[in-house]
Amino acid sequence: VGSIILHELNSTRTARWYEAASSTHRTEAWAERLRCFIGLSEMLAEQAAIPRAARNPANPANRDPSPPAAMRPGTAPEPENAPGQPDTVLPVKAGSARPRQGQIAPRGLLTEVARRAHFAAHETVYKKFRAEWEGPVARWAGTDEAIKPRNALVAEAKIVSFWAYREGVLQIAVKFDMTLPEVAEAYLRALAAWAGDDVPLAACRPAGPPACVAEDMAVLAALWTQRHCGGRIRGAPSGVPSGTPSGVPSGVPSGASSGGVPSESLEWANGSRRIVSPPRNGTRDREKDPVTEKAEQLETLARTMVTTVLDDPTITPAGAFGAMRDDLVKLLAEPADPLADQLSRAAAQLSDRILHQAPSDVILTPQQASRLLTALTGLSGLLAPIAVASGPQGADRGGLAQGGGR
Amino acid sequence: VTAEDDGKRHEQVRTAAMMRGAAEALAVLRRRPAGEVRQASEYAAGLLCRNAGRSDWAAAGLPMPVRVPETAENAIPAAHDSAVHLAEAAMDLHCTGLRPAQRPARWARLEEFAGGQVPATVRARLRARVDSARVDADDVTPQVISSLVAALERNQAAYGPNAYLTGMARRSLATAYWQRRAGTDLTDATALAADDTRVHAARYGPEHPVTLDARSLLAGYLLAQAESAPAERERRDLATRALSEITTVRAAHDRRRGVASPDSVASHRREARALLLLGEVSKARASMDFARRLESAAQET
């Protein structure tokens, strides 16, 4: 399973872009791009550090380099003028309940990055990240002019920064033949680790995960749907093999996978990027295909993971994941018959009422209890062979156990 | 700074990030069968030798792979945070195969190995690992308690009372008090758990799984306090509070995870204990019987 997931995740549009772009690693073009990303990270780190310096030096927090500064979300317009300070940076009050990193929206980002990357003019950076880019490395954001160079640079910086975390996960996934839930958990934990390691970059507007995460979640969603829904994904014929000619699993929404350059609209640049499935006609408009729905739910979890870290940068990846473990378990659980769910809920409610009834309460008459007992005994006879066939409870190593580490 | 320096620097950043991602992925393997967990631990140690080399990782108490890989060209220093995280993942996996009493010495060895070279925050993290292993091994000597109290005070001052790390320190100290049960220990454990519950409820909501875990711990401490309370009235008050928490937690677990989930079954047992303290013998018996039936049914299937 791990190698199938690896194959699919190595075939996303971003994976292909990264491979093509970094294959020129020895060349000046890629090295210059990396200088831009390093410059951006340094600039963001410095700006995040400003409020800490403004705080009382007697506070032990100010002697500790790890807690990031607290800032409230920025509301700046597209910032390509006055270089220097971010638009909104406020120090936390002394005795704040916990550190918190708000969105960072630095002004004059391209100019400052150009200066730090030792380019003589900011136009050099601008040209690398504008829609009609110059040079051998295509910008990740493609040719959509609506995506400003500033946003293209930030998006690429996040992707490149996260990419090696992702590679670390995939290496272990293949080596230990991870199941889909295991890969999803490992991926989300690595995402939290990335956000925790580079809080200012994760908080840079649009604050949140790198754009490649949405694609990857779409891949996991497609694989889950193929496994649990028999491959019958709306828009794709049943039994379509997992790798399409473009290298993206069947059923992955077109917005996440089309062509060699991205087709995304401004949505991702505005921090509200979603994988949008193509419009459908008639009554189907209100109904999403299962892959899109699952992908959006997984992407929401990924966003929440990063938000959780920004909301409290002292949290560990295990802690951040623990806060959403149940949600992932539910998302990746095998689909159950709704009747079984109803019965399970009813059993919980009825047992609760019987166990906690007051002496004067009559929950069931003896006859009702007898009829229910007969029905449940018969049902248990039907359920037993099914349960035995599935093996001992908890033996599925692919599951997500409750509880977590530090 | 030459282009070559830039390239090398970037490769080291990539290596560190890859190790960090791998560490998180390896942590997921903790629930695998023992043999696979051991392999994962050795693999993690191999990654360390290759990517954070020029250091004797065996001296850190980690299980070494049969063939130790050569150190890579762009290896990062052993004191790098990513290397320490990976070493912690390796140790965590290794310790799952050991008895609780064997674990503190292992963690102490890793702390000793890395402690001198890493920043204060990483040292504090390693110290917390050692302390936690000691508490798990029933070591609640004054030395351990002092270390836990110091960690809580330090985190509270550095990060604030509601930060995750402060909560972790609070929970570790509460567990240690609960295990020691001397003087006001149970009262102190309950107070810490109540703080923890308030923080989580405010952040996530009263029935979020994280809050339910905190409430479950609080209920356990209240129950222990009630069971050891000398006065009847105090016992009843504490048992009533415990029962309220347990029932809320159990009902939420019933809804989220099903009536037969291990969490629900454990809560039924606790409910029985609380009911017994309140003199509700028949209800206590019914709850306990129900828990037993669910457990035996789970074993049969």
PDB file of C-alpha atoms in Angstrom, chain A residues 60, chain B residues 146-160 166 169-170 173:
ATOM      1  CA  PRO A  60      11.879  34.444  31.081  1.00  0.00           C
TER       2      PRO A  60
ATOM      3  CA  SER B 146      10.771  18.704  42.334  1.00  0.00           C
ATOM      4  CA  SER B 147      11.808  18.381  38.720  1.00  0.00           C
ATOM      5  CA  LEU B 148       8.152  18.249  37.608  1.00  0.00           C
ATOM      6  CA  VAL B 149       7.226  21.264  39.742  1.00  0.00           C
ATOM      7  CA  ALA B 150      10.171  23.203  38.301  1.00  0.00           C
ATOM      8  CA  ALA B 151       9.118  22.303  34.749  1.00  0.00           C
ATOM      9  CA  LEU B 152       5.572  23.499  35.383  1.00  0.00           C
ATOM     10  CA  GLU B 153       6.769  26.787  36.867  1.00  0.00           C
ATOM     11  CA  ARG B 154       9.239  27.316  34.050  1.00  0.00           C
ATOM     12  CA  ASN B 155       6.680  26.637  31.310  1.00  0.00           C
ATOM     13  CA  GLN B 156       4.057  28.746  33.003  1.00  0.00           C
ATOM     14  CA  ALA B 157       6.443  31.700  33.179  1.00  0.00           C
ATOM     15  CA  ALA B 158       7.768  31.255  29.655  1.00  0.00           C
ATOM     16  CA  TYR B 159       4.636  30.366  27.732  1.00  0.00           C
ATOM     17  CA  GLY B 160       1.678  31.245  29.950  1.00  0.00           C
ATOM     18  CA  THR B 166       2.355  24.077  30.368  1.00  0.00           C
ATOM     19  CA  ALA B 169       3.791  19.702  32.602  1.00  0.00           C
ATOM     20  CA  ARG B 170       0.627  20.155  34.657  1.00  0.00           C
ATOM     21  CA  LEU B 173       2.798  16.549  37.850  1.00  0.00           C
TER      22      LEU B 173
END
